[in-house]
Amino acid sequence: MTTESVLRPAAEQQYAAELAALAAADDRPRPPRWRMSPQAVVTYVLGGTLPDGTVITPKYVGDRRLVEVAVGTLVTDRALLLVGVPGTAKSWLSEHIAAAVSGNSMLTVQGTAGTGEDQVRYGWNYARLIAEGPSEAALVASPIMTAMRTGAVARVEELTRMPAEVQDSFITILSEKTLPVPELGIQVQAVAGFTVIATANDRDRGVNQMSSALARRFNTVVLPPPATEDAEVEIVLARSAQLGRALQLPAEPPALEEVRRVVRIFRELRNGSTVDGRTQLKKPSGSLSTAEAISVVTSGMALAAHFGDGTITADEVASGLLGAVVKDRVSDTAAWREYLEAVVKERAEWRDLYRACQDAVG
């Protein structure tokens, strides 16, 4: 299967050429089993130009020092915890750092309310277990165990969605760098290069408090929302265009001003005031993250491609905005209607968007 036929290639597949060019040009010291130096990892994440002219595209738009601290943590014996509100690119950054460090971002445990301890530690091939009894051949390694054996980066998504007792199964792994298998009387010891990148947020429902014992095993880096409107517009433009190509949408790239309107609406509702600070607004119940803004623009591109003339306009954006803002039918609908009347209607250049949003609300 080629990368072009995969809907969502892993970072190491999609950016294989950039990773190879960086590794070839990198002459700085590399930690054990790292594919490149920490400085090269930061260049891969934030973008740059190599001496031979190869352009490395930025994967993350944000504070360089935050990325340096995150990558620097992985050189130590500490694990890394990326924390932020939904949509601050925690998973995206985690994936790209793992791809650059280990060349494999797919050693991942997805945290949910149903995640069990076997998904963190190990499981069993029950057919072999019944036929042969406990043995290493019957053992099914988790992504964490595989990363320990190979000296790679393991990723843990939404750590705080796991039950507390499952979270605590990481304590021995992170502090002792071993994973006991009492059924076999052995311990799997981590090879140099092994580390963990976990992500967590405290805004979603269904979050379990992390114990202080586990929290001490991590260095925490807080990823903030984009600091400025221009930075958020840049992110939404780049990611929506990338998704449009991946989905093979026969639509024109979204216009800058259309994206800016979506981003401004999200930022104003998220902050509870207009950009000039003159009007206070009701905040909707949702997070209105950058990821949701990307979804609104991408959905608009799909509508324009298949039901319009290929150019995204206010009509294509309106329904996506309604779906993103209104999560609670009562409170969010009231907040959205107030915003339309108090802000959107009063902006002469937004009259087309006002009419389209009014039609979408019904």
Short mmCIF file of C-alpha atoms in Angstrom, two decimals:
data_model
loop_
_atom_site.label_atom_id
_atom_site.label_comp_id
_atom_site.label_asym_id
_atom_site.label_seq_id
_atom_site.Cartn_x
_atom_site.Cartn_y
_atom_site.Cartn_z
CA MET A 1 0.00 0.00 0.00
CA THR A 2 1.47 3.37 -1.02
CA THR A 3 1.44 6.49 1.13
CA GLU A 4 -0.79 8.18 -1.45
CA SER A 5 -3.50 5.56 -0.96
CA VAL A 6 -3.52 5.86 2.84
CA LEU A 7 -6.05 8.31 4.24
CA ARG A 8 -3.89 9.32 7.21
CA PRO A 9 -0.23 8.30 6.82
CA ALA A 10 1.91 8.24 9.95
CA ALA A 11 4.32 11.14 10.31
CA GLU A 12 7.36 8.99 9.50
CA GLN A 13 5.67 7.90 6.26
CA GLN A 14 4.38 11.28 5.16
CA TYR A 15 7.61 13.13 5.89
CA ALA A 16 10.07 10.34 5.14
CA ALA A 17 12.09 12.50 2.72
CA GLU A 18 12.50 15.31 5.25
CA LEU A 19 13.48 12.91 8.01
CA ALA A 20 16.07 11.25 5.76
CA ALA A 21 17.51 14.62 4.68
CA LEU A 22 17.77 15.81 8.27
CA ALA A 23 19.44 12.59 9.43
CA ALA A 24 21.94 12.76 6.57
CA ALA A 25 22.87 16.39 7.27
CA ASP A 26 22.96 16.01 11.06
CA ASP A 27 26.50 15.93 12.43
CA ARG A 28 25.69 16.64 16.08
CA PRO A 29 25.80 14.09 18.92
CA ARG A 30 22.82 11.75 19.07
CA PRO A 31 21.51 10.10 22.23
CA PRO A 32 21.41 6.28 22.19
CA ARG A 33 19.10 4.90 19.47
CA TRP A 34 17.94 8.35 18.35
CA ARG A 35 17.67 8.79 14.59
CA MET A 36 18.98 12.36 14.85
CA SER A 37 20.23 14.88 17.37
CA PRO A 38 17.87 16.85 19.62
CA GLN A 39 18.62 20.01 17.61
CA ALA A 40 17.61 18.25 14.38
CA VAL A 41 14.39 17.02 16.02
CA VAL A 42 13.49 20.63 16.87
CA THR A 43 14.26 21.68 13.29
CA TYR A 44 12.00 18.92 11.99
CA VAL A 45 9.15 20.07 14.25
CA LEU A 46 9.48 23.83 13.72
CA GLY A 47 10.82 23.87 10.18
CA GLY A 48 13.93 25.30 8.58
CA THR A 49 16.28 25.06 5.60
CA LEU A 50 19.20 22.62 5.47
CA PRO A 51 22.64 23.55 4.07
CA ASP A 52 21.85 21.70 0.82
CA GLY A 53 18.70 23.79 0.33
CA THR A 54 16.20 21.17 1.50
CA VAL A 55 13.19 22.92 3.05
CA ILE A 56 11.82 21.36 6.23
CA THR A 57 8.16 22.29 6.60
CA PRO A 58 6.96 23.39 10.06
CA LYS A 59 4.79 20.78 11.78
CA TYR A 60 3.99 22.89 14.84
CA VAL A 61 3.47 26.63 15.16
CA GLY A 62 4.39 27.81 18.62
CA ASP A 63 7.07 28.81 21.10
CA ARG A 64 10.45 27.36 20.16
CA ARG A 65 11.51 27.13 23.79
CA LEU A 66 8.54 24.89 24.62
CA VAL A 67 9.58 22.46 21.90
CA GLU A 68 13.21 22.53 23.05
CA VAL A 69 12.16 21.77 26.63
CA ALA A 70 9.93 18.92 25.42
CA VAL A 71 12.69 17.36 23.31
CA GLY A 72 15.30 17.99 25.99
CA THR A 73 13.18 16.08 28.51
CA LEU A 74 13.43 12.94 26.39
CA VAL A 75 17.23 12.98 26.67
CA THR A 76 16.91 12.57 30.45
CA ASP A 77 15.42 9.66 32.38
CA ARG A 78 12.11 11.51 32.74
CA ALA A 79 8.98 10.93 30.70
CA LEU A 80 7.22 13.83 28.97
CA LEU A 81 3.65 14.93 29.63
CA LEU A 82 2.09 17.37 27.15
CA VAL A 83 -0.85 19.17 28.74
CA GLY A 84 -3.26 21.65 27.22
CA VAL A 85 -6.87 22.37 26.41
CA PRO A 86 -8.38 20.36 23.54
CA GLY A 87 -7.04 21.31 20.13
CA THR A 88 -3.60 22.59 21.18
CA ALA A 89 -1.80 19.98 19.01
CA LYS A 90 -0.68 17.73 21.87
CA SER A 91 -1.15 14.51 19.90
CA TRP A 92 0.21 16.10 16.73
CA LEU A 93 3.41 17.23 18.48
CA SER A 94 3.74 13.88 20.25
CA GLU A 95 3.50 12.00 16.96
CA HIS A 96 6.08 14.13 15.18
CA ILE A 97 8.60 14.04 18.01
CA ALA A 98 8.29 10.24 18.18
CA ALA A 99 8.72 9.99 14.39
CA ALA A 100 11.88 12.11 14.47
CA VAL A 101 13.42 10.41 17.51
CA SER A 102 12.58 6.75 16.82
CA GLY A 103 11.32 6.64 13.25
CA ASN A 104 8.13 5.04 14.59
CA SER A 105 5.19 7.00 15.98
CA MET A 106 2.80 4.04 16.08
CA LEU A 107 3.79 2.48 19.41
CA THR A 108 0.70 4.07 20.94
CA VAL A 109 -1.73 3.35 23.76
CA GLN A 110 -5.03 5.21 23.44
CA GLY A 111 -6.46 6.15 26.80
CA THR A 112 -10.19 5.63 27.28
CA ALA A 113 -12.49 4.67 30.14
CA GLY A 114 -12.21 1.09 28.85
CA THR A 115 -8.40 0.91 28.61
CA GLY A 116 -7.18 -2.05 30.64
CA GLU A 117 -3.89 -2.81 32.33
CA ASP A 118 -3.08 -5.44 29.70
CA GLN A 119 -2.98 -2.71 27.03
CA VAL A 120 -0.28 -0.95 29.05
CA ARG A 121 1.68 -3.99 30.24
CA TYR A 122 1.09 -7.17 28.23
CA GLY A 123 -1.59 -9.68 27.29
CA TRP A 124 -1.77 -13.34 26.35
CA ASN A 125 -2.44 -15.42 23.28
CA TYR A 126 -5.08 -17.50 25.03
CA ALA A 127 -5.00 -20.33 22.50
CA ARG A 128 -1.29 -20.88 23.20
CA LEU A 129 -1.74 -20.19 26.89
CA ILE A 130 -4.32 -22.99 27.19
CA ALA A 131 -2.37 -25.37 24.98
CA GLU A 132 1.13 -24.74 26.32
CA GLY A 133 0.75 -22.86 29.59
CA PRO A 134 2.46 -19.54 30.41
CA SER A 135 5.47 -18.96 28.17
CA GLU A 136 7.20 -16.10 26.40
CA ALA A 137 5.76 -17.41 23.14
CA ALA A 138 2.23 -16.93 24.51
CA LEU A 139 2.99 -13.41 25.72
CA VAL A 140 1.49 -10.54 23.65
CA ALA A 141 3.61 -7.44 24.09
CA SER A 142 1.93 -4.07 24.53
CA PRO A 143 3.26 -1.02 22.64
CA ILE A 144 4.96 0.00 25.91
CA MET A 145 6.76 -3.34 26.24
CA THR A 146 7.80 -3.22 22.57
CA ALA A 147 9.23 0.27 23.05
CA MET A 148 11.13 -0.89 26.15
CA ARG A 149 12.65 -3.82 24.27
CA THR A 150 13.69 -1.73 21.25
CA GLY A 151 14.70 1.53 22.93
CA ALA A 152 11.98 3.56 21.25
CA VAL A 153 9.47 6.27 22.14
CA ALA A 154 6.07 5.03 23.32
CA ARG A 155 3.08 7.36 23.10
CA VAL A 156 0.17 7.45 25.54
CA GLU A 157 -2.82 9.43 24.31
CA GLU A 158 -5.27 10.95 26.81
CA LEU A 159 -3.57 9.49 29.87
CA THR A 160 -6.13 10.94 32.28
CA ARG A 161 -9.02 9.20 30.51
CA MET A 162 -7.70 5.88 31.78
CA PRO A 163 -8.97 4.58 35.13
CA ALA A 164 -6.68 5.57 38.02
CA GLU A 165 -5.54 1.99 38.67
CA VAL A 166 -4.48 1.62 35.02
CA GLN A 167 -2.62 4.93 35.11
CA ASP A 168 -0.64 3.74 38.12
CA SER A 169 0.66 0.73 36.20
CA PHE A 170 3.06 3.23 34.60
CA ILE A 171 4.77 4.04 37.91
CA THR A 172 7.15 1.05 37.95
CA ILE A 173 7.76 1.37 34.21
CA LEU A 174 8.77 5.02 34.48
CA SER A 175 10.69 4.87 37.76
CA GLU A 176 12.44 1.48 37.58
CA LYS A 177 12.46 1.18 33.76
CA THR A 178 11.30 -2.41 34.15
CA LEU A 179 8.07 -4.27 33.47
CA PRO A 180 7.60 -7.33 35.71
CA VAL A 181 5.95 -10.46 34.28
CA PRO A 182 5.23 -12.42 37.47
CA GLU A 183 3.57 -15.30 35.58
CA LEU A 184 6.95 -16.08 34.01
CA GLY A 185 9.15 -14.89 36.86
CA ILE A 186 10.95 -12.39 34.60
CA GLN A 187 11.31 -8.65 34.17
CA VAL A 188 11.53 -6.81 30.87
CA GLN A 189 14.23 -4.18 31.26
CA ALA A 190 14.12 -1.05 29.11
CA VAL A 191 16.86 -0.59 26.53
CA ALA A 192 18.61 2.80 26.34
CA GLY A 193 16.51 5.18 24.26
CA PHE A 194 13.18 4.11 25.75
CA THR A 195 10.92 6.92 26.92
CA VAL A 196 7.24 7.86 27.06
CA ILE A 197 5.36 10.86 25.71
CA ALA A 198 1.90 11.20 27.23
CA THR A 199 -0.84 13.73 26.54
CA ALA A 200 -3.61 14.93 28.82
CA ASN A 201 -6.18 17.67 29.20
CA ASP A 202 -8.50 18.67 32.01
CA ARG A 203 -11.28 20.28 30.01
CA ASP A 204 -13.13 17.24 28.67
CA ARG A 205 -15.64 15.21 30.64
CA GLY A 206 -14.62 11.77 31.87
CA VAL A 207 -11.16 12.78 33.08
CA ASN A 208 -9.58 10.89 36.01
CA GLN A 209 -7.26 12.68 38.40
CA MET A 210 -3.61 11.64 38.03
CA SER A 211 -1.97 10.51 41.24
CA SER A 212 0.87 12.63 42.60
CA ALA A 213 3.12 9.54 42.49
CA LEU A 214 2.61 9.24 38.74
CA ALA A 215 2.80 12.99 38.11
CA ARG A 216 6.26 13.06 39.70
CA ARG A 217 7.52 10.67 37.01
CA PHE A 218 6.80 13.21 34.27
CA ASN A 219 8.20 16.53 33.19
CA THR A 220 5.13 18.54 32.21
CA VAL A 221 5.02 20.96 29.29
CA VAL A 222 1.85 23.02 28.91
CA LEU A 223 0.89 23.77 25.32
CA PRO A 224 -1.12 27.00 25.11
CA PRO A 225 -3.66 27.86 22.40
CA PRO A 226 -2.20 29.92 19.53
CA ALA A 227 -1.13 33.25 21.00
CA THR A 228 -2.35 35.45 18.15
CA GLU A 229 -5.06 35.41 15.54
CA ASP A 230 -2.45 35.40 12.77
CA ALA A 231 -0.76 32.31 14.21
CA GLU A 232 -4.08 30.45 14.44
CA VAL A 233 -5.02 31.49 10.89
CA GLU A 234 -1.68 30.14 9.68
CA ILE A 235 -2.33 26.79 11.36
CA VAL A 236 -5.88 26.49 10.02
CA LEU A 237 -4.83 27.44 6.48
CA ALA A 238 -1.98 24.93 6.41
CA ARG A 239 -3.87 22.00 7.94
CA SER A 240 -7.09 22.50 5.96
CA ALA A 241 -5.12 22.67 2.71
CA GLN A 242 -3.22 19.53 3.73
CA LEU A 243 -6.44 17.69 4.56
CA GLY A 244 -8.00 18.84 1.30
CA ARG A 245 -5.14 17.24 -0.61
CA ALA A 246 -5.30 14.05 1.45
CA LEU A 247 -9.06 13.75 0.86
CA GLN A 248 -8.60 14.69 -2.81
CA LEU A 249 -11.22 17.43 -2.57
CA PRO A 250 -11.62 19.14 -5.97
CA ALA A 251 -11.99 22.53 -4.32
CA GLU A 252 -9.86 25.63 -4.29
CA PRO A 253 -7.75 26.23 -1.16
CA PRO A 254 -9.75 28.28 1.34
CA ALA A 255 -9.43 32.03 0.99
CA LEU A 256 -7.45 33.81 3.69
CA GLU A 257 -10.31 36.10 4.67
CA GLU A 258 -12.78 33.22 4.99
CA VAL A 259 -10.42 31.39 7.31
CA ARG A 260 -9.78 34.57 9.28
CA ARG A 261 -13.52 35.00 9.86
CA VAL A 262 -13.82 31.46 11.23
CA VAL A 263 -10.79 31.92 13.49
CA ARG A 264 -11.99 35.28 14.77
CA ILE A 265 -15.41 33.87 15.63
CA PHE A 266 -13.81 31.00 17.53
CA ARG A 267 -11.40 33.26 19.40
CA GLU A 268 -14.08 35.79 20.36
CA LEU A 269 -16.48 33.14 21.63
CA ARG A 270 -13.64 31.29 23.37
CA ASN A 271 -12.49 34.47 25.14
CA GLY A 272 -15.99 35.78 25.90
CA SER A 273 -15.40 39.18 24.28
CA THR A 274 -14.93 40.74 20.86
CA VAL A 275 -11.44 41.36 19.55
CA ASP A 276 -11.66 45.07 20.46
CA GLY A 277 -12.88 44.25 23.98
CA ARG A 278 -15.98 46.41 23.67
CA THR A 279 -18.60 43.65 23.75
CA GLN A 280 -18.82 40.91 26.35
CA LEU A 281 -20.16 37.58 25.06
CA LYS A 282 -21.61 34.40 26.46
CA LYS A 283 -19.14 31.52 26.20
CA PRO A 284 -20.48 28.32 24.61
CA SER A 285 -20.01 25.02 26.44
CA GLY A 286 -17.55 23.61 23.88
CA SER A 287 -13.82 24.25 23.71
CA LEU A 288 -13.89 25.83 20.20
CA SER A 289 -10.38 24.58 19.57
CA THR A 290 -8.12 25.18 16.61
CA ALA A 291 -8.79 21.58 15.54
CA GLU A 292 -12.51 22.36 15.36
CA ALA A 293 -11.79 25.46 13.27
CA ILE A 294 -9.84 23.26 10.86
CA SER A 295 -12.83 20.90 10.71
CA VAL A 296 -15.21 23.78 9.90
CA VAL A 297 -13.01 24.94 7.02
CA THR A 298 -12.45 21.40 5.70
CA SER A 299 -16.18 20.66 5.80
CA GLY A 300 -16.78 23.89 3.91
CA MET A 301 -14.28 22.79 1.27
CA ALA A 302 -16.12 19.49 0.88
CA LEU A 303 -19.47 21.25 0.45
CA ALA A 304 -17.97 23.70 -2.05
CA ALA A 305 -16.33 20.90 -4.02
CA HIS A 306 -19.34 18.63 -4.33
CA PHE A 307 -22.35 20.94 -4.01
CA GLY A 308 -20.99 24.31 -5.08
CA ASP A 309 -18.62 25.87 -7.59
CA GLY A 310 -15.46 24.78 -5.75
CA THR A 311 -14.95 28.08 -3.92
CA ILE A 312 -15.69 28.11 -0.20
CA THR A 313 -18.06 30.92 0.81
CA ALA A 314 -20.16 31.95 3.81
CA ASP A 315 -22.87 29.46 2.83
CA GLU A 316 -20.46 26.53 3.16
CA VAL A 317 -18.99 27.82 6.42
CA ALA A 318 -22.28 28.56 8.22
CA SER A 319 -23.44 25.00 8.86
CA GLY A 320 -20.01 23.99 10.13
CA LEU A 321 -19.96 26.93 12.51
CA LEU A 322 -23.37 25.98 13.88
CA GLY A 323 -22.26 22.40 14.50
CA ALA A 324 -19.03 23.50 16.18
CA VAL A 325 -20.57 26.12 18.47
CA VAL A 326 -23.89 24.52 19.43
CA LYS A 327 -23.21 21.47 21.61
CA ASP A 328 -25.96 22.19 24.13
CA ARG A 329 -29.20 23.02 22.32
CA VAL A 330 -30.45 25.48 24.90
CA SER A 331 -27.49 27.44 26.28
CA ASP A 332 -25.27 27.28 23.20
CA THR A 333 -28.07 28.22 20.80
CA ALA A 334 -28.78 31.28 22.92
CA ALA A 335 -25.08 32.22 22.97
CA TRP A 336 -24.80 31.76 19.20
CA ARG A 337 -27.90 33.82 18.44
CA GLU A 338 -26.65 36.60 20.71
CA TYR A 339 -23.30 36.61 18.93
CA LEU A 340 -24.95 36.76 15.51
CA GLU A 341 -27.10 39.73 16.48
CA ALA A 342 -24.58 41.66 18.58
CA VAL A 343 -21.42 41.08 16.53
CA VAL A 344 -21.83 39.46 13.12
CA LYS A 345 -24.81 41.60 12.08
CA GLU A 346 -22.98 44.80 13.00
CA ARG A 347 -19.97 44.06 10.76
CA ALA A 348 -20.86 45.31 7.30
CA GLU A 349 -18.32 43.05 5.60
CA TRP A 350 -19.87 40.03 7.33
CA ARG A 351 -23.44 40.52 6.12
CA ASP A 352 -23.21 37.46 3.84
CA LEU A 353 -22.09 35.35 6.79
CA TYR A 354 -24.90 36.74 8.97
CA ARG A 355 -27.55 35.76 6.42
CA ALA A 356 -26.03 32.31 5.91
CA CYS A 357 -25.81 31.66 9.67
CA GLN A 358 -29.38 32.83 10.20
CA ASP A 359 -30.54 30.39 7.52
CA ALA A 360 -28.55 27.59 9.17
CA VAL A 361 -30.02 28.29 12.61
CA GLY A 362 -33.53 28.30 11.13
#
